[in-house]
Coordinates of C-alpha atoms (C1' of nucleotides) in Angstrom, one line a residue:
Chain P
M17 CA 0.0 0.0 0.0
Y18 CA 1.2 3.4 -1.0
V19 CA 1.0 6.5 1.1
V20 CA 0.9 9.8 -0.7
V21 CA 3.2 12.3 1.1
M22 CA 1.5 15.7 1.2
S23 CA 4.2 18.2 2.1
S24 CA 1.4 20.8 2.4
T25 CA 3.9 23.5 3.4
A26 CA 3.8 26.5 1.1
L27 CA 6.9 27.2 -1.1
H28 CA 8.8 30.4 -0.4
E29 CA 9.0 32.8 -3.3
P30 CA 12.7 32.1 -4.3
T31 CA 12.0 28.3 -4.3
F32 CA 8.8 28.8 -6.4
L33 CA 10.7 31.0 -8.9
I34 CA 13.4 28.4 -9.3
L35 CA 10.8 25.6 -10.1
A36 CA 8.8 27.9 -12.3
A37 CA 11.9 29.0 -14.2
L38 CA 12.9 25.3 -14.8
A39 CA 9.4 24.5 -16.1
E40 CA 10.3 25.6 -19.6
G41 CA 13.3 23.4 -19.7
R42 CA 16.8 22.9 -18.2
K43 CA 18.8 25.9 -17.0
H44 CA 22.0 26.6 -15.1
G45 CA 22.5 28.7 -12.0
Y46 CA 23.0 32.1 -13.4
G47 CA 20.4 31.5 -16.1
L48 CA 17.9 30.8 -13.2
I49 CA 18.8 34.2 -11.6
A50 CA 18.0 36.0 -14.9
E51 CA 14.8 34.0 -15.4
A52 CA 13.5 34.5 -11.9
E53 CA 14.1 38.2 -12.3
A54 CA 12.1 38.2 -15.5
L55 CA 9.3 36.1 -14.0
S56 CA 8.9 38.7 -11.2
D57 CA 9.2 41.8 -13.4
G58 CA 12.6 42.6 -11.8
R59 CA 11.0 42.5 -8.3
V60 CA 13.1 39.5 -7.0
T61 CA 16.8 39.1 -7.5
L62 CA 17.8 35.5 -6.5
R63 CA 20.9 35.7 -4.3
V64 CA 23.6 33.2 -5.0
A65 CA 23.6 31.8 -1.5
T66 CA 19.8 31.3 -1.7
L67 CA 20.1 29.7 -5.2
Y68 CA 22.8 27.1 -4.5
T69 CA 21.5 26.0 -1.1
A70 CA 18.0 25.8 -2.7
L71 CA 19.3 23.8 -5.7
D72 CA 21.0 21.4 -3.3
R73 CA 17.9 21.0 -1.2
L74 CA 15.5 20.6 -4.1
R75 CA 17.8 18.0 -5.6
K76 CA 17.8 16.0 -2.3
E77 CA 14.0 16.3 -2.3
G78 CA 13.8 14.9 -5.8
L79 CA 12.0 18.0 -7.3
I80 CA 14.9 18.8 -9.6
A81 CA 17.8 16.7 -11.1
P82 CA 21.2 17.5 -12.6
A83 CA 20.9 17.8 -16.4
G84 CA 24.4 17.9 -17.7
E85 CA 27.4 20.1 -17.5
E86 CA 28.9 22.3 -20.2
V87 CA 31.9 24.6 -20.5
I88 CA 31.0 27.8 -22.3
D89 CA 33.7 30.4 -22.9
G90 CA 35.9 28.6 -20.4
R91 CA 33.3 28.8 -17.6
L92 CA 31.5 25.7 -16.2
R93 CA 27.7 25.6 -16.4
R94 CA 25.8 23.0 -14.2
Y95 CA 22.3 22.4 -15.6
Y96 CA 19.2 21.3 -13.7
E97 CA 15.8 20.2 -14.8
L98 CA 12.4 19.6 -13.2
T99 CA 11.6 16.0 -12.3
D100 CA 8.0 14.8 -12.7
E101 CA 7.6 15.2 -9.0
G102 CA 8.9 18.7 -9.2
A103 CA 6.4 19.5 -11.9
A104 CA 3.6 18.0 -9.8
T105 CA 4.7 20.1 -6.8
L106 CA 4.7 23.2 -8.9
T107 CA 1.3 22.5 -10.3
Q108 CA 0.0 21.9 -6.8
E109 CA 1.5 25.2 -5.6
I110 CA 0.0 27.1 -8.5
T111 CA -3.4 25.7 -7.5
R112 CA -2.9 26.7 -3.9
M113 CA -2.0 30.3 -4.9
E114 CA -4.9 30.7 -7.3
Q115 CA -7.4 29.4 -4.8
L116 CA -6.1 31.5 -1.9
A117 CA -5.9 34.6 -4.2
A118 CA -9.5 34.1 -5.3
R119 CA -10.8 33.6 -1.7
A120 CA -8.9 36.5 -0.3
T121 CA -10.3 38.7 -3.1
I122 CA -13.9 37.8 -2.2
R123 CA -13.2 38.6 1.5
L124 CA -11.6 41.9 0.6
Q125 CA -14.8 42.8 -1.3
H126 CA -16.8 42.1 1.7
R127 CA -14.6 44.4 3.8
P128 CA -16.5 46.9 5.9
G129 CA -16.2 50.2 4.1
F130 CA -15.2 48.7 0.8
A131 CA -15.4 51.5 -1.8
F132 CA -16.5 49.4 -4.9
G133 CA -13.9 51.2 -7.0
W134 CA -15.4 54.6 -7.3
A135 CA -14.6 57.7 -5.3
G136 CA -16.8 58.2 -2.2
G137 CA -18.6 55.1 -3.0
A138 CA -21.7 55.3 -0.8
W139 CA -25.1 54.0 -2.0
A140 CA -26.8 57.3 -1.1
Chain Y
M2 CA 7.7 64.6 -2.4
Y3 CA 6.5 61.2 -1.3
V4 CA 8.4 57.9 -1.7
V5 CA 6.3 54.8 -2.0
V6 CA 7.8 52.1 0.2
M7 CA 7.8 48.8 -1.7
S8 CA 8.4 46.0 0.8
S9 CA 8.5 43.6 -2.2
T10 CA 9.1 40.6 0.1
A11 CA 6.5 37.9 -0.4
L12 CA 4.3 37.1 2.6
H13 CA 4.6 33.7 4.2
E14 CA 1.4 31.6 4.1
P15 CA 0.4 32.0 7.8
T16 CA 0.8 35.8 7.5
F17 CA -1.2 35.9 4.3
L18 CA -4.0 33.8 5.9
I19 CA -4.1 36.2 8.9
L20 CA -4.5 39.2 6.7
A21 CA -7.0 37.5 4.4
A22 CA -9.1 36.3 7.4
L23 CA -9.2 39.9 8.7
A24 CA -10.4 41.2 5.4
E25 CA -14.0 40.4 6.2
G26 CA -13.9 42.3 9.4
R27 CA -12.4 42.2 12.9
K28 CA -11.6 38.9 14.5
H29 CA -9.8 37.6 17.7
G30 CA -7.0 35.1 18.0
Y31 CA -8.8 31.8 18.1
G32 CA -11.3 33.1 15.5
L33 CA -8.4 33.7 13.2
I34 CA -7.2 30.1 13.6
A35 CA -10.6 28.8 12.6
E36 CA -10.8 31.2 9.7
A37 CA -7.3 30.3 8.4
E38 CA -8.2 26.7 8.5
A39 CA -11.4 27.3 6.5
L40 CA -9.6 29.5 4.0
S41 CA -7.1 26.7 3.3
D42 CA -9.6 23.9 3.3
G43 CA -8.2 22.5 6.5
R44 CA -4.7 22.4 5.0
V45 CA -3.1 24.9 7.4
T46 CA -3.6 25.0 11.2
L47 CA -2.2 28.3 12.5
R48 CA -0.1 27.6 15.6
V49 CA -0.6 29.8 18.6
A50 CA 3.1 30.8 18.7
T51 CA 3.0 31.7 15.0
L52 CA -0.3 33.6 15.5
Y53 CA 0.6 35.8 18.4
T54 CA 4.1 36.7 17.2
A55 CA 2.7 37.5 13.8
L56 CA -0.1 39.6 15.3
D57 CA 2.5 41.6 17.3
R58 CA 4.7 42.0 14.2
L59 CA 1.9 43.0 11.9
R60 CA 0.6 45.5 14.5
K61 CA 4.1 47.1 14.7
E62 CA 4.2 47.3 10.9
G63 CA 0.8 49.0 10.8
L64 CA -0.9 46.3 8.8
I65 CA -3.4 45.5 11.5
A66 CA -4.7 47.3 14.6
P67 CA -6.4 46.4 17.9
A68 CA -10.1 46.6 17.6
G69 CA -11.5 46.2 21.1
E70 CA -11.6 43.6 23.8
E71 CA -14.5 41.6 25.1
V72 CA -15.1 39.1 27.8
I73 CA -17.2 36.2 26.5
D74 CA -18.1 33.4 28.9
G75 CA -15.5 34.7 31.3
R76 CA -12.7 34.5 28.6
L77 CA -10.9 37.5 27.2
R78 CA -11.0 38.1 23.5
R79 CA -8.6 40.6 21.9
Y80 CA -9.9 41.7 18.5
Y81 CA -7.8 42.9 15.5
E82 CA -8.8 44.5 12.2
L83 CA -7.1 45.4 8.9
T84 CA -5.7 48.9 8.5
D85 CA -6.0 50.5 5.1
E86 CA -2.3 49.8 4.7
G87 CA -2.9 46.2 5.5
A88 CA -5.7 46.0 2.9
A89 CA -3.3 47.5 0.4
T90 CA -0.6 45.0 1.2
L91 CA -3.1 42.2 0.9
T92 CA -4.3 43.5 -2.5
Q93 CA -0.7 43.7 -3.7
E94 CA 0.0 40.2 -2.5
I95 CA -3.0 38.8 -4.3
T96 CA -1.9 40.5 -7.5
R97 CA 1.6 39.0 -7.1
M98 CA 0.2 35.5 -6.5
E99 CA -2.1 35.7 -9.5
Q100 CA 0.6 36.9 -11.8
L101 CA 3.2 34.4 -10.8
A102 CA 0.6 31.6 -10.9
A103 CA -0.4 32.6 -14.5
R104 CA 3.2 32.8 -15.7
A105 CA 4.2 29.6 -14.1
T106 CA 1.2 27.9 -15.7
I107 CA 2.3 29.1 -19.2
R108 CA 5.9 27.8 -18.6
L109 CA 4.6 24.5 -17.4
Q110 CA 2.6 24.1 -20.6
H111 CA 5.8 24.8 -22.6
R112 CA 7.5 22.0 -20.6
P113 CA 9.4 19.5 -22.8
G114 CA 7.2 16.4 -22.9
F115 CA 4.1 18.1 -21.8
A116 CA 1.2 15.7 -22.4
F117 CA -1.5 18.2 -23.3
G118 CA -3.9 16.4 -21.1
W119 CA -4.5 13.2 -23.0
A120 CA -2.8 9.8 -22.5
G121 CA 0.3 9.2 -24.6
G122 CA -0.2 12.6 -26.2
A123 CA 2.0 12.5 -29.3
W124 CA 1.1 14.4 -32.5
A125 CA 2.0 11.7 -35.0
Chain Z
dT10 C1' -17.0 15.7 41.8
dC11 C1' -13.3 15.3 39.1
dG12 C1' -10.6 14.6 35.1
dA13 C1' -10.7 15.5 30.2
dT14 C1' -11.6 18.6 26.6
dA15 C1' -12.4 23.2 24.5
dT16 C1' -11.6 28.1 24.4
dG17 C1' -8.6 31.9 25.1
dT18 C1' -4.4 34.3 26.1
dA19 C1' 0.9 34.3 26.0
dT20 C1' 6.2 32.9 25.9
dC21 C1' 10.6 30.2 25.1
dG22 C1' 13.9 27.8 22.5
dG23 C1' 14.8 25.4 18.2
dT24 C1' 14.6 24.8 13.1
dG25 C1' 15.1 26.1 8.4
dA26 C1' 14.9 29.1 4.3
dC27 C1' 16.7 33.2 3.0
dT28 C1' 20.6 36.8 2.7
dG29 C1' 25.0 39.7 3.0
dA30 C1' 29.6 39.1 2.7
dT31 C1' 33.3 36.8 0.9
dG32 C1' 36.1 33.7 -2.1
dT33 C1' 38.0 31.7 -6.6
dA34 C1' 38.4 31.6 -11.6
dT35 C1' 38.0 33.1 -16.5
dG36 C1' 36.5 36.2 -20.3
dT37 C1' 35.5 40.9 -21.9
dT38 C1' 35.8 45.9 -22.1
dG39 C1' 37.6 50.7 -21.5
Chain E
dC10 C1' 45.6 46.6 -16.7
dA11 C1' 41.9 47.5 -13.9
dA12 C1' 37.1 47.0 -13.8
dC13 C1' 33.2 44.3 -14.8
dA14 C1' 30.3 40.3 -16.0
dT15 C1' 29.8 35.4 -15.8
dA16 C1' 29.9 31.3 -13.1
dC17 C1' 30.8 28.4 -9.4
dA18 C1' 30.5 27.9 -4.0
dT19 C1' 30.5 28.6 1.4
dC20 C1' 29.7 30.8 6.1
dA21 C1' 27.5 33.2 9.6
dG22 C1' 23.5 35.9 10.7
dT23 C1' 18.5 37.0 10.6
dC24 C1' 13.7 36.1 10.9
dA25 C1' 9.3 33.7 10.4
dC26 C1' 7.5 29.6 11.8
dC27 C1' 6.6 25.9 15.1
dG28 C1' 6.6 22.3 19.1
dA29 C1' 6.3 22.6 23.8
dT30 C1' 4.7 24.6 27.7
dA31 C1' 2.0 27.7 30.9
dC32 C1' -2.2 29.6 33.0
dA33 C1' -7.2 30.5 33.5
dT34 C1' -12.2 29.5 32.8
dA35 C1' -16.2 26.9 31.0
dT36 C1' -18.3 22.5 29.8
dC37 C1' -19.1 17.6 29.5
dG38 C1' -19.1 12.8 30.7
dA39 C1' -18.1 9.0 34.1

DNA sequence: TCGATATGTATCGGTGACTGATGTATGTTG
DNA sequence: CAACATACATCAGTCACCGATACATATCGA
């Protein structure tokens, strides 16, 4: 009998951005930094310390896997790719975010004094 | 001249749930625990240590404010409510989550080997 | 009546993800 | 030739979260 392990703990933003950046295909460390910055409209700059510790952690968890090494212009690139489990985790995280965002939006619209989008929004 | 302070750091899930739970109106500590559990379909149980340290932090940051105390059945209830700044932060966080979720979804659909939803989904 | 459970507040110490600083090496640019 | 960009990596510190614990009152079942 199998037991499905539900981690259920929400991903932190840097971790989410790494998985999302890898969804398109394999990338190396510095490529991930650029992709995460693009994904967040320049809001988030992945720090190298965050990146490499996260890559190591995610690899141990089986969400990503090494996908070859190349030397470009004399510099080593270590590539990573999403595993099927990583893609599943990302999908689950997306669902969580969408659902929470939708529910929070509804509650905000029920907020006492909510202005309904126009100035001085009283019913009369 | 005003400078808009962009915190830009993503909220952690417990913190987000507290703000979202308060969006409807004022609530007290244990009410927030119940509401957070409902918001997350029972996935997240706010821990009291997390709750009270978060309430204190959010109050200092001006995102929430005390909203009265009552004694119900001999037990004290301390109520909190969202400030306008807290509502703005929550709105911003919702936008962030929706945008990242949408972009991650697109990248997942571009994933090498993506099955397009049907079994053995090859074109040939 | 008495222990267990639920409600309600709060603190302490530990864990883990993130981050600033720093290190090493090579290629490019002014 | 110095500065900068690319590319790898580690260490120590911070901070939100969390398990454990504490205290008080009300309720419920044996």
